[in-house]
Coordinates of C-alpha atoms in Angstrom, one line a residue:
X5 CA 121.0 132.9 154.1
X6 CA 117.9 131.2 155.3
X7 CA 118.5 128.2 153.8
X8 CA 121.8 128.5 155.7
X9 CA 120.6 128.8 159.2
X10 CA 118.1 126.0 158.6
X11 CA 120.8 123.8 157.9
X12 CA 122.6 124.7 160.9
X13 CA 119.5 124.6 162.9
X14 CA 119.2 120.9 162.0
X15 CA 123.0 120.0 162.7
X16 CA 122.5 121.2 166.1
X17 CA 119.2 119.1 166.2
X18 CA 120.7 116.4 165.1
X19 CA 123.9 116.8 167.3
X20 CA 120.9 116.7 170.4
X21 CA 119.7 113.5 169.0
X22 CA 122.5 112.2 170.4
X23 CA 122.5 110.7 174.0
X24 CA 124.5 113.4 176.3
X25 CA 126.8 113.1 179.5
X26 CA 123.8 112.8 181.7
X27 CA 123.2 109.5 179.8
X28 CA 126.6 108.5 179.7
X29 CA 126.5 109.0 183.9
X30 CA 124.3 107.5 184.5
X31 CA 125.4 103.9 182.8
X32 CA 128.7 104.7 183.6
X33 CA 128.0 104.6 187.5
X34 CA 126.7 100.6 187.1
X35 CA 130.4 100.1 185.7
X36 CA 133.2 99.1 187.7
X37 CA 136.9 100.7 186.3
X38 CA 137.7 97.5 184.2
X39 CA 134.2 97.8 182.7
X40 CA 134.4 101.3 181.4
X41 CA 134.6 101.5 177.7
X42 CA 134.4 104.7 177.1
X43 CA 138.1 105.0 175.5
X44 CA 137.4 101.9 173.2
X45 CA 134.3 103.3 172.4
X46 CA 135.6 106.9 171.1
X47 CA 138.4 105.5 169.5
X48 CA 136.4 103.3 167.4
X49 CA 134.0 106.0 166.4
X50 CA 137.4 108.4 166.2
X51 CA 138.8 105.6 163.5
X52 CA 135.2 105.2 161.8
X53 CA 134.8 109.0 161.3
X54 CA 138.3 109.2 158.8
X55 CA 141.1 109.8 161.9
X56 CA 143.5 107.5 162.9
X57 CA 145.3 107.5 166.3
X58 CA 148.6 108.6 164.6
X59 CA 147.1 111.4 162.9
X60 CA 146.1 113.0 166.3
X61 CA 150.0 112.6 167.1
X62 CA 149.8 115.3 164.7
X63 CA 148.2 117.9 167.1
X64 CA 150.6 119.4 170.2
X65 CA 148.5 119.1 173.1
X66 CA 148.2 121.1 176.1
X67 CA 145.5 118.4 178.4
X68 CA 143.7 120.2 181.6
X69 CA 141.6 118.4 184.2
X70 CA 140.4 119.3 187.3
X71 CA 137.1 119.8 189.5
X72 CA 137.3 124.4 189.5
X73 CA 139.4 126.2 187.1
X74 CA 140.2 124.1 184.4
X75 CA 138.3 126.1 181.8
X76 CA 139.4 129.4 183.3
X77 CA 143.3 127.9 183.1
X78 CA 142.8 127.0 179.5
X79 CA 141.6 129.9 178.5
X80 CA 144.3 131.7 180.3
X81 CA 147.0 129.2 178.5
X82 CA 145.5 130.0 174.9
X83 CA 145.4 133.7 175.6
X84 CA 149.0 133.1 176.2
X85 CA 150.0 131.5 173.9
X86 CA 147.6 133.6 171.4
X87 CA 149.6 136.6 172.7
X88 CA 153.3 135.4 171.5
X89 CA 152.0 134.9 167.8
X90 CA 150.6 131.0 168.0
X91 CA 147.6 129.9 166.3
X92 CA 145.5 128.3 168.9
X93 CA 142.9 125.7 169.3
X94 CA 140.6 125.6 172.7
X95 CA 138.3 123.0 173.3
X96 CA 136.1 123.5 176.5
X97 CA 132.9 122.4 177.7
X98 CA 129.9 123.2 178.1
X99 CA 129.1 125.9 175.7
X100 CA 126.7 128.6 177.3
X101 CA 124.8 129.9 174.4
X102 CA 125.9 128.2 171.0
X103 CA 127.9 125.1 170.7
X104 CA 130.2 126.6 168.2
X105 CA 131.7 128.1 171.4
X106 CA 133.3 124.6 172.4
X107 CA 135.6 124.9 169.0
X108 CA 137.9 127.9 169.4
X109 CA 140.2 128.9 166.9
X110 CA 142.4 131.6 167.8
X111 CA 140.3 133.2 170.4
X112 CA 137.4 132.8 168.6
X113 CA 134.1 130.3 168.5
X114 CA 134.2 128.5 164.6
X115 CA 131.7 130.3 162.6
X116 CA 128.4 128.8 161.5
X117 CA 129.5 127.6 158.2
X118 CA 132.6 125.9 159.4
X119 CA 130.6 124.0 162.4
X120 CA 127.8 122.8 159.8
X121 CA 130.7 121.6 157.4
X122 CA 132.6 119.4 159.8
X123 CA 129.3 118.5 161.6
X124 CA 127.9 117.0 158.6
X125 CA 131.2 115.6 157.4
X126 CA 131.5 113.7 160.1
X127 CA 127.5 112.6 161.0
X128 CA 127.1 111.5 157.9
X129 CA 130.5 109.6 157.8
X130 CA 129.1 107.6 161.6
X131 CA 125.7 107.0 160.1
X132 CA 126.5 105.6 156.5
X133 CA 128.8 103.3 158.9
X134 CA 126.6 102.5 161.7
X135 CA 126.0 98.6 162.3
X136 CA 123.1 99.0 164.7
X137 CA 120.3 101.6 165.0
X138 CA 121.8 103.2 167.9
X139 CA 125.3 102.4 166.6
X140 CA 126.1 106.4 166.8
X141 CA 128.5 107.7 169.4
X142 CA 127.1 109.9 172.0
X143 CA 127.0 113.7 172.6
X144 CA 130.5 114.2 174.4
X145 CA 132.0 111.4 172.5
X146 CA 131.1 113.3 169.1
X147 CA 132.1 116.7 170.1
X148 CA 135.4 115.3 170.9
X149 CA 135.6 113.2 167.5
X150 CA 134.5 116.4 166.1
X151 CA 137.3 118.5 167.7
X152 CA 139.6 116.7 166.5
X153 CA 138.5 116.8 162.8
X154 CA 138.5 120.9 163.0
X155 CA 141.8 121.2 164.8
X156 CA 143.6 119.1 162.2
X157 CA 142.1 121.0 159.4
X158 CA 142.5 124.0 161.0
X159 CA 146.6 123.4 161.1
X160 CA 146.5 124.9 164.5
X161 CA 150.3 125.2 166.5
X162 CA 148.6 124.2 170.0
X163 CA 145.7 122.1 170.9
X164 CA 144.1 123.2 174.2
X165 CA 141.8 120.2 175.5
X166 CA 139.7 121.3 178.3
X167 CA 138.7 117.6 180.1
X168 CA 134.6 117.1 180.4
X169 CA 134.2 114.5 183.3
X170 CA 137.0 113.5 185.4
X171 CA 140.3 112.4 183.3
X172 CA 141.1 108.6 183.6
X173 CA 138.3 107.5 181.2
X174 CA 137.0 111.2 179.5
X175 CA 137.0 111.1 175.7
X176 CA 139.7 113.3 175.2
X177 CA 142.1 111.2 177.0
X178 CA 142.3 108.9 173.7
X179 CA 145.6 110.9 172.3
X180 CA 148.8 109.1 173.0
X181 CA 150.6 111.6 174.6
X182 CA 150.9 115.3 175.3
X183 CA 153.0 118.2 175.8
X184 CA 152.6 119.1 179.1
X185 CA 149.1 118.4 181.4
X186 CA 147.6 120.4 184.1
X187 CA 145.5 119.5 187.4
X188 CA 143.4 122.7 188.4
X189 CA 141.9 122.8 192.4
X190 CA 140.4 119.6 193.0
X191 CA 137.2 119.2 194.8
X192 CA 133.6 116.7 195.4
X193 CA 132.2 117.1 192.1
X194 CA 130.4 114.0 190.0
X195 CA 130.4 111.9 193.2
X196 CA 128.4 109.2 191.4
X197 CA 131.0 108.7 188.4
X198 CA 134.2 110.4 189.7
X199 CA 133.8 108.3 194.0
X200 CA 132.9 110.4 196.9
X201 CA 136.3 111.3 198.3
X202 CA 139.2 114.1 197.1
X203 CA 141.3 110.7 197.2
X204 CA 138.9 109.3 194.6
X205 CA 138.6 112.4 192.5
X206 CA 142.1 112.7 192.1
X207 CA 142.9 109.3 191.1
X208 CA 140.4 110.0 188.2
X209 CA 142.0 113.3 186.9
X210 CA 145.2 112.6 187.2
X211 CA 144.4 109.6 184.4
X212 CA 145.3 112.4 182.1
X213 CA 149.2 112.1 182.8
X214 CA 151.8 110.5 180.2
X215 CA 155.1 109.0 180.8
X216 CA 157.5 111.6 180.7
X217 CA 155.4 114.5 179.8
X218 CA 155.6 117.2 182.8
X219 CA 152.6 117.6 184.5
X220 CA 151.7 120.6 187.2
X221 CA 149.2 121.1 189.4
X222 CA 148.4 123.9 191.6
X223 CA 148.6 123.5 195.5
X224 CA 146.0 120.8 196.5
X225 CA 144.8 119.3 199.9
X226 CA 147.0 116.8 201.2
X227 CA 144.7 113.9 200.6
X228 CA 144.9 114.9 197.2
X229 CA 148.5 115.8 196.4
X230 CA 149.7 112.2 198.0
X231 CA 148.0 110.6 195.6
X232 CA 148.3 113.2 192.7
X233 CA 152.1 112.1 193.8
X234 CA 151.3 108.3 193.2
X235 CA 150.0 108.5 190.3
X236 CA 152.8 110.5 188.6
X237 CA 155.2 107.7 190.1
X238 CA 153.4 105.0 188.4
X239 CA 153.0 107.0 185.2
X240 CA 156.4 107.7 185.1
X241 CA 156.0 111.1 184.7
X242 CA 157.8 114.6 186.4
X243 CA 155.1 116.7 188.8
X244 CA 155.5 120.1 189.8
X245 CA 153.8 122.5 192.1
X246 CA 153.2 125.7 190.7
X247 CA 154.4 128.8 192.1
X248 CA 152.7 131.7 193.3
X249 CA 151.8 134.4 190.6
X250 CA 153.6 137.2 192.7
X251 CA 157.1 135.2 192.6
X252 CA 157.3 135.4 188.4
X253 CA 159.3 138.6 186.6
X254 CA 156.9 141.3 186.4
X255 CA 158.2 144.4 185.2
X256 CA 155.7 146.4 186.6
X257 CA 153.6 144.4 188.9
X258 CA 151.1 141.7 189.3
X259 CA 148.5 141.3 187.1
X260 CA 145.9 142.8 188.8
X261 CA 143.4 140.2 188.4
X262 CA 141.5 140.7 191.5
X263 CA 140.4 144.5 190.7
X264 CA 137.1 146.1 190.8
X265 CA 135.8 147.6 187.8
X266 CA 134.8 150.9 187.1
X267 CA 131.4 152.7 187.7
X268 CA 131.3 152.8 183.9
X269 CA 130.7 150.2 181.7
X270 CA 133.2 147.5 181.6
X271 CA 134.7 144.4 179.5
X272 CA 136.3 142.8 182.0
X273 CA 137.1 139.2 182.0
X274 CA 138.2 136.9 184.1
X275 CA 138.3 139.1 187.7
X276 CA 138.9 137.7 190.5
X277 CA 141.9 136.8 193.5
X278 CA 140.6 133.2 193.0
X279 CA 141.4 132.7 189.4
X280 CA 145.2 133.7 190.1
X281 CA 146.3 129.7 191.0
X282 CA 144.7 129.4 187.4
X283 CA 146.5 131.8 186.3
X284 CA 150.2 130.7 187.4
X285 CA 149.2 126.9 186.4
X286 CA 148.5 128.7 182.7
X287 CA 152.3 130.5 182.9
X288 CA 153.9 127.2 183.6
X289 CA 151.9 125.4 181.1
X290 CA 152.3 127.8 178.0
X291 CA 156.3 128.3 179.4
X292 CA 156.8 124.4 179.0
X293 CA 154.5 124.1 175.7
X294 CA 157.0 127.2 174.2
X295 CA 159.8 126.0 175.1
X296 CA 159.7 122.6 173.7
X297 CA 158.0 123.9 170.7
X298 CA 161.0 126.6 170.5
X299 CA 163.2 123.8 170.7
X300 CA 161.8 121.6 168.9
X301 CA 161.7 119.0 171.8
X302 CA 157.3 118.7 171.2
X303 CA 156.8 115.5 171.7
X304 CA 160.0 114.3 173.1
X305 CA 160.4 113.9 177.1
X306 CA 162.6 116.2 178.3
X307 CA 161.0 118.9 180.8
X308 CA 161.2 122.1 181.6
X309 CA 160.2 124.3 184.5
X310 CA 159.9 127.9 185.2
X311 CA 162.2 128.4 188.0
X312 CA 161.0 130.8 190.9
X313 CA 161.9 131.0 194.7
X314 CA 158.7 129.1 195.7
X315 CA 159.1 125.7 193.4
X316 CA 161.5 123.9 196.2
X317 CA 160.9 120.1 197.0
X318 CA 159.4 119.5 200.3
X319 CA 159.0 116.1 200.6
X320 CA 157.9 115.6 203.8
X321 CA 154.8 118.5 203.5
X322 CA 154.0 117.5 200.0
X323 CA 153.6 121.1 199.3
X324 CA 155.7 121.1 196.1
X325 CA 156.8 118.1 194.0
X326 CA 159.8 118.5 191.8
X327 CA 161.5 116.0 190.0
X328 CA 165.0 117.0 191.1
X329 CA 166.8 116.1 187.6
X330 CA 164.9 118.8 185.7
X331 CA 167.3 121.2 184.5
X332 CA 166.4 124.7 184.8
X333 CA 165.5 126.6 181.5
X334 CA 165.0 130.0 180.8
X335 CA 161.4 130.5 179.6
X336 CA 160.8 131.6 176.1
X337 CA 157.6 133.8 177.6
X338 CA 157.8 137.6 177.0
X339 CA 156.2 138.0 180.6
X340 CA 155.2 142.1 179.2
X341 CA 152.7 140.2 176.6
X342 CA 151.9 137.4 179.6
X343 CA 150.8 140.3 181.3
X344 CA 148.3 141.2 178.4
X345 CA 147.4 138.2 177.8
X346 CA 145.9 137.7 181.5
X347 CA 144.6 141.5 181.8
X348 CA 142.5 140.6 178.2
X349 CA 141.7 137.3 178.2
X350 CA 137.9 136.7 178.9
X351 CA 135.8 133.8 179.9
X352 CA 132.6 134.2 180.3
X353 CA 130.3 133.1 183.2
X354 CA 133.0 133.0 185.0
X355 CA 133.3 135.7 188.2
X356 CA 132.4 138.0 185.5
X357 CA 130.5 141.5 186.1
X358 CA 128.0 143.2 183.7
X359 CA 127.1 146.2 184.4
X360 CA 124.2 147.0 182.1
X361 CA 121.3 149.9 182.3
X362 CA 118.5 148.6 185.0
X363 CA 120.6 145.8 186.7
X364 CA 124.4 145.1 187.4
X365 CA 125.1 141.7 186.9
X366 CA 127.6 139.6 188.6
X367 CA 127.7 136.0 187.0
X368 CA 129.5 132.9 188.1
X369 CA 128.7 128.9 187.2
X370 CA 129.8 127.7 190.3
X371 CA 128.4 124.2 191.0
X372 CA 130.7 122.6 193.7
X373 CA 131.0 123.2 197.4
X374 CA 134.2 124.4 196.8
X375 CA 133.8 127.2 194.0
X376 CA 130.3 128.2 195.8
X377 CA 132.7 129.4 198.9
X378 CA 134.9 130.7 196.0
X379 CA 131.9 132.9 194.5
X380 CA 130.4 134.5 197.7
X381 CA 133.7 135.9 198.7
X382 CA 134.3 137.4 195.8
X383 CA 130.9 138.8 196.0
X384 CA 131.5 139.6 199.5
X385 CA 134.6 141.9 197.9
X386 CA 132.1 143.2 195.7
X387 CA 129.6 144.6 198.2
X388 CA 132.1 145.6 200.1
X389 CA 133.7 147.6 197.2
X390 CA 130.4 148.8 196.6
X391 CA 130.0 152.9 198.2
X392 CA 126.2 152.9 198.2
X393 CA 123.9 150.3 200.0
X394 CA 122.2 148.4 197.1
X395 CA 119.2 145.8 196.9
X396 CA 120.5 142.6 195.9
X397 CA 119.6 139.6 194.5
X398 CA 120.4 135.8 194.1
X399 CA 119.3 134.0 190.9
X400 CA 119.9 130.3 191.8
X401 CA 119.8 126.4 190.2
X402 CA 121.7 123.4 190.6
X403 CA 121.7 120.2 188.4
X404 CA 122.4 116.6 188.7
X405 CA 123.0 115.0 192.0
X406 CA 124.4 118.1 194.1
X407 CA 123.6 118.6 197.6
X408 CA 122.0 121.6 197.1
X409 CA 121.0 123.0 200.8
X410 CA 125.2 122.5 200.9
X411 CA 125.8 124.6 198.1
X412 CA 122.8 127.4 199.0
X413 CA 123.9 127.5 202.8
X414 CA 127.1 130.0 202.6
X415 CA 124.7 132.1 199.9
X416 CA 122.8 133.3 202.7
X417 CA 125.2 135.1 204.5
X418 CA 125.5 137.4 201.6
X419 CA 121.7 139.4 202.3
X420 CA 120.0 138.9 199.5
X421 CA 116.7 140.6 199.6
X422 CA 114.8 138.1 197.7
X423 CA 116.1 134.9 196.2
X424 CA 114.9 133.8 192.9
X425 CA 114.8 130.0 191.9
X426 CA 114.5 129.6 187.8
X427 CA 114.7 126.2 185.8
X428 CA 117.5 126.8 183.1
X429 CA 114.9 128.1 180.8
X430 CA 115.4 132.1 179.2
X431 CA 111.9 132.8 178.6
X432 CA 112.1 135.0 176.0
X433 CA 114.6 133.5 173.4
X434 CA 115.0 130.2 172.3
X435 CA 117.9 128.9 170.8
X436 CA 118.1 124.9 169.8
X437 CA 121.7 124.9 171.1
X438 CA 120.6 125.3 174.7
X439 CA 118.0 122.1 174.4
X440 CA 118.7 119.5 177.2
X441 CA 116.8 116.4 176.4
X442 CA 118.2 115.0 180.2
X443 CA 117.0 117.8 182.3
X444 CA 113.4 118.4 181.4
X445 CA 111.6 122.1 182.2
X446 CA 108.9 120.0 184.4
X447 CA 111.7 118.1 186.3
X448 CA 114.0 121.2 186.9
X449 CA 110.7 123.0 188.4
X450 CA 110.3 120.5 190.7
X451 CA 113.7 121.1 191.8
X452 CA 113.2 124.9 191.9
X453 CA 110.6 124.1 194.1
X454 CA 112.6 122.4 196.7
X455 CA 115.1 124.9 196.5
X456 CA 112.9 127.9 197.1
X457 CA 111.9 125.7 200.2
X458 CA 115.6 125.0 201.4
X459 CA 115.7 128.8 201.4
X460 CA 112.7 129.4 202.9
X461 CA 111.5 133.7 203.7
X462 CA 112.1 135.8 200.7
X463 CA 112.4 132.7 198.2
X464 CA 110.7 133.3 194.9
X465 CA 110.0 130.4 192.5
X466 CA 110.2 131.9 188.8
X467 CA 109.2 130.3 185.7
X468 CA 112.3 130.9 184.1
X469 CA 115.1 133.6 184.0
X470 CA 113.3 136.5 182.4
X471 CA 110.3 136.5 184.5
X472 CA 112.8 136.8 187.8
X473 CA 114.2 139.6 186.1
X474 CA 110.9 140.9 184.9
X475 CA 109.7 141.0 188.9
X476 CA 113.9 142.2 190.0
X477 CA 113.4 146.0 187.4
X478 CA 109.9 146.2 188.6
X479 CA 111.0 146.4 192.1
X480 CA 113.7 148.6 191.4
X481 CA 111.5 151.1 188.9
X482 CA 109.3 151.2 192.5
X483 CA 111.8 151.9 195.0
X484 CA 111.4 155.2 197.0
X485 CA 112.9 158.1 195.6
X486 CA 116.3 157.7 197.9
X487 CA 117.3 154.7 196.1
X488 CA 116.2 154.5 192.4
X489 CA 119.1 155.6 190.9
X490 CA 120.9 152.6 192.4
X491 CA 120.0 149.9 190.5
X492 CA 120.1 146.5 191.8
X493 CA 123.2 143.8 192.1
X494 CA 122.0 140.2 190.8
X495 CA 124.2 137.1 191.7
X496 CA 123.2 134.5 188.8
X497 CA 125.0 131.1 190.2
X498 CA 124.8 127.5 191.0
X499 CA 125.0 126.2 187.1
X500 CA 127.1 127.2 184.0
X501 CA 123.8 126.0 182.2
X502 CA 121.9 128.8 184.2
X503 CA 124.3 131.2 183.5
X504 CA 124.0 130.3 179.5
X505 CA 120.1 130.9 179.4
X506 CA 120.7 134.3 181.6
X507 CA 123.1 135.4 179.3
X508 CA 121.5 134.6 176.2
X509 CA 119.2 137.8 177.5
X510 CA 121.6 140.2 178.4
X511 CA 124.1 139.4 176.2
X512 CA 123.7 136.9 173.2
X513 CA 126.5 137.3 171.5
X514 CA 128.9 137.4 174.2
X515 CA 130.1 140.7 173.7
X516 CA 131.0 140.9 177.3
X517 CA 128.7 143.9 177.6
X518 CA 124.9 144.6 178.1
X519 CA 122.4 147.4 177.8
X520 CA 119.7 145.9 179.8

């Protein structure tokens, strides 16, 4: 057994080795669009590691890109599709505690003997074959090379691909074609790579659509969806506006997917009003994955779109695109097991509530302008959900080029008492998963420090997660007698990687509960 987790411990050391997406960023911003060789680049590695292009033709892809949502949507989609019997791959990005948790199989992360298999299979493959010393591909690129390998071998029915950075030129774009792709809310995210306009952001994600394979988006600014509209024109390819969730055959009701939870502990998932545009994207995308499967269409070009009273062409508002000469199908979804699917399906990190011993914690990786204003008001439902009045909390970091006064600005409204600002550093457990070569501790500090000034009174600058939550109980254990049996609310947002090293404390192995 220990000679087991050693080996692992040194795949994952070995997988750091490798330069990451910060790297790849920052060369990639020197390129112009006919210099980027990212695609070339994977592919060759792809072809070196055993795979051929054809042999991905093998897997039925369901491709999702977009600035908020995407991961929430594909989780949603596999959940779905999980529910009506398919075995299903999900590949997301990043992982929050253990990278195993990028390769899902059925629902579930691969387990440690199955990620050091195909990791050595293939890293030893690249380096027997390397022509230079730094003739290896990088982090993202391997993951995705990786992916691949374990999905084939794994005989999955679906392959959900989850894109990392933008669409156009990500690594997972390499496959010839898909089944159907999706476009979650589009926002400023990855200015530097992605251009510093919607216009620009969407031209990059919607690189991910095929000639003749539907694609769907949800509703989008209008800067956005004109040339979301383009780019389906020149890619020859149908685009469709998803309907609202409301307007689909419930035979009960709507899945309630903004509810609160109960004083109790909890499991919940994915709660919250803002995750149901992800959610309706996910119907229309498992509907038209079923259906052609059922069919036996996968990989042909004919369409299909699940008809409801909102998905009408309006040209002249943009509001919903529909290519006209789709025939209406009947959906092979069982909406009663959609209905599961969405009430069960977790993702964590994501608007997701803990509610442990000492502290209830409400957890969300929002990093963009966009899902910021998304977070506080469903923490502004929260507090006002919440019958007794309650200390609260911020945790807070932001990575990378982000305007962070922009992103910290609508946090204040929500009256934190103090606001703590943490590197992405647990304190107290170390895994080698969570390493980040590109964003050192000293570096992140520095940037905890500015933050803390941004914020100004009540700002606290912490040494890492644990000793902000260390200070947080302390406070509470010394509260006057009135309030100590109402133990504090902690928002932990601003960075997905923040989230990870929080909840590799309260809840290691993702069991979507905690006793702390």
């Amino acid at each position: 057994m220990r000679t087991r987790m050693l080996e692992i411990m040194e795949a994952v050391r070995s997988l750091n080795s490798l330069q990451s997406n910060a790297a790849y960023i920052k060369v990639a911003r020197q390129l112009s669009p006919t210099e980027n060789t990212t695609l070339q680049e994977t592919k060759k590695y792809l072809i070196r590691s055993g795979l051929t292009l054809e042999q991905l033709d093998q897997l039925s892809v369901i491709h999702v890109a977009g600035t908020k949502g995407k991961g929430s949507t594909c989780a949603f989609t596999e959940a779905i599709l999980r529910e009506h019997g398919f075995r299903t791959g999900f590949y997301s990005s990043p992982h929050l505690i253990s990278v195993r948790e990028r390769f899902r199989i059925n629902g579930r992360p691969i387990n440690e003997l199955e990620f050091s298999r195909h990791f050595w299979h293939v890293f030893n493959i690249l380096q027997q074959k390397k022509e230079t010393d730094s003739d290896m591909p990088q982090y993202f690129k391997f993951l995705t090379i990786l992916m691949f390998h374990v999905f084939i071998k794994a005989n999955v029915d679906v392959a959900i691909l989850e894109v990392g950075i933008g669409g156009e030129y990500d690594c997972t774009n390499i496959i010839n074609s898909s089944v159907c792709t999706g476009i979650s809310s589009l926002g400023l995210d990855h200015t530097s790579l992605l251009g510093d306009t919607l216009e620009s952001i969407a031209y990059h994600k919607a690189g991910i659509f095929k000639p003749g394979v539907p694609a769907f988006t949800v509703q989008q600014p209008n800067d956005a969806m004109t040339v979301l509209q383009a780019r389906a024109v020149e890619k020859s390819c149908p685009l469709h506006v998803v309907p609202d969730i409301e307007s689909y055959p419930w035979r009960k009701s709507v899945p309630t997917l903004a509810r609160q939870p109960k004083l109790e502990k909890s499991a919940l998932g994915i709660r919250s009003s803002v995750q149901k545009d992800n959610a309706t994207l996910a119907i229309q995308l498992a509907s038209t994955w079923m259906t052609r499967h059922n069919s036996g269409r996968v990989g042909t070009r004919r369409s299909s779109v699940l008809e409801s009273t909102e998905n009408k062409l309006e040209l002249e508002s943009s509001k919903y695109i529909i290519d006209e000469t789709t025939p209406y199908k009947k959906t092979s979804l069982c909406f009663n097991k959609v209905a599961t699917a969405l009430d069960h399906c977790t993702w964590p990190g994501r608007t997701q509530i803990l509610l442990g011993r000492t502290i209830d914690f409400y957890i969300d990786g929002a990093h963009t302008d966009e899902s910021i204003g998304c977070c506080v008001e469903w923490f502004k439902n929260i507090i006002k959900n919440t019958k007794k009045e309650r200390s609260r909390y911020l945790i807070f970091n932001a990575t990378g080029d982000r305007d962070s006064a922009r992103l910290l600005s609508p946090l204040k409204e929500l009256g934190f008492k103090k606001a703590f600002f943490v590197p992405n550093v647990a304190g107290v457990v170390y895994t080698v998963d969570q390493e980040n070569f590109n964003m050192p501790v000293a570096n992140q500090l520095e940037k905890a420090r500015k933050h803390a000034e941004i914020w100004g009174e009540n700002s606290v600058l912490a040494g890492n997660v644990y000793e902000a939550l260390t200070i947080i109980r302390k406070e509470s254990e010394a509260s006057p007698a009135s309030v100590e049996r109402c133990k504090p609310q902690v928002l932990t947002t601003g960075s997905l990687h923040l989230v990870g090293a929080l909840l590799s404390i309260i809840d290691p192995e993702l069991t979507m509960s905690t006793n702390f």
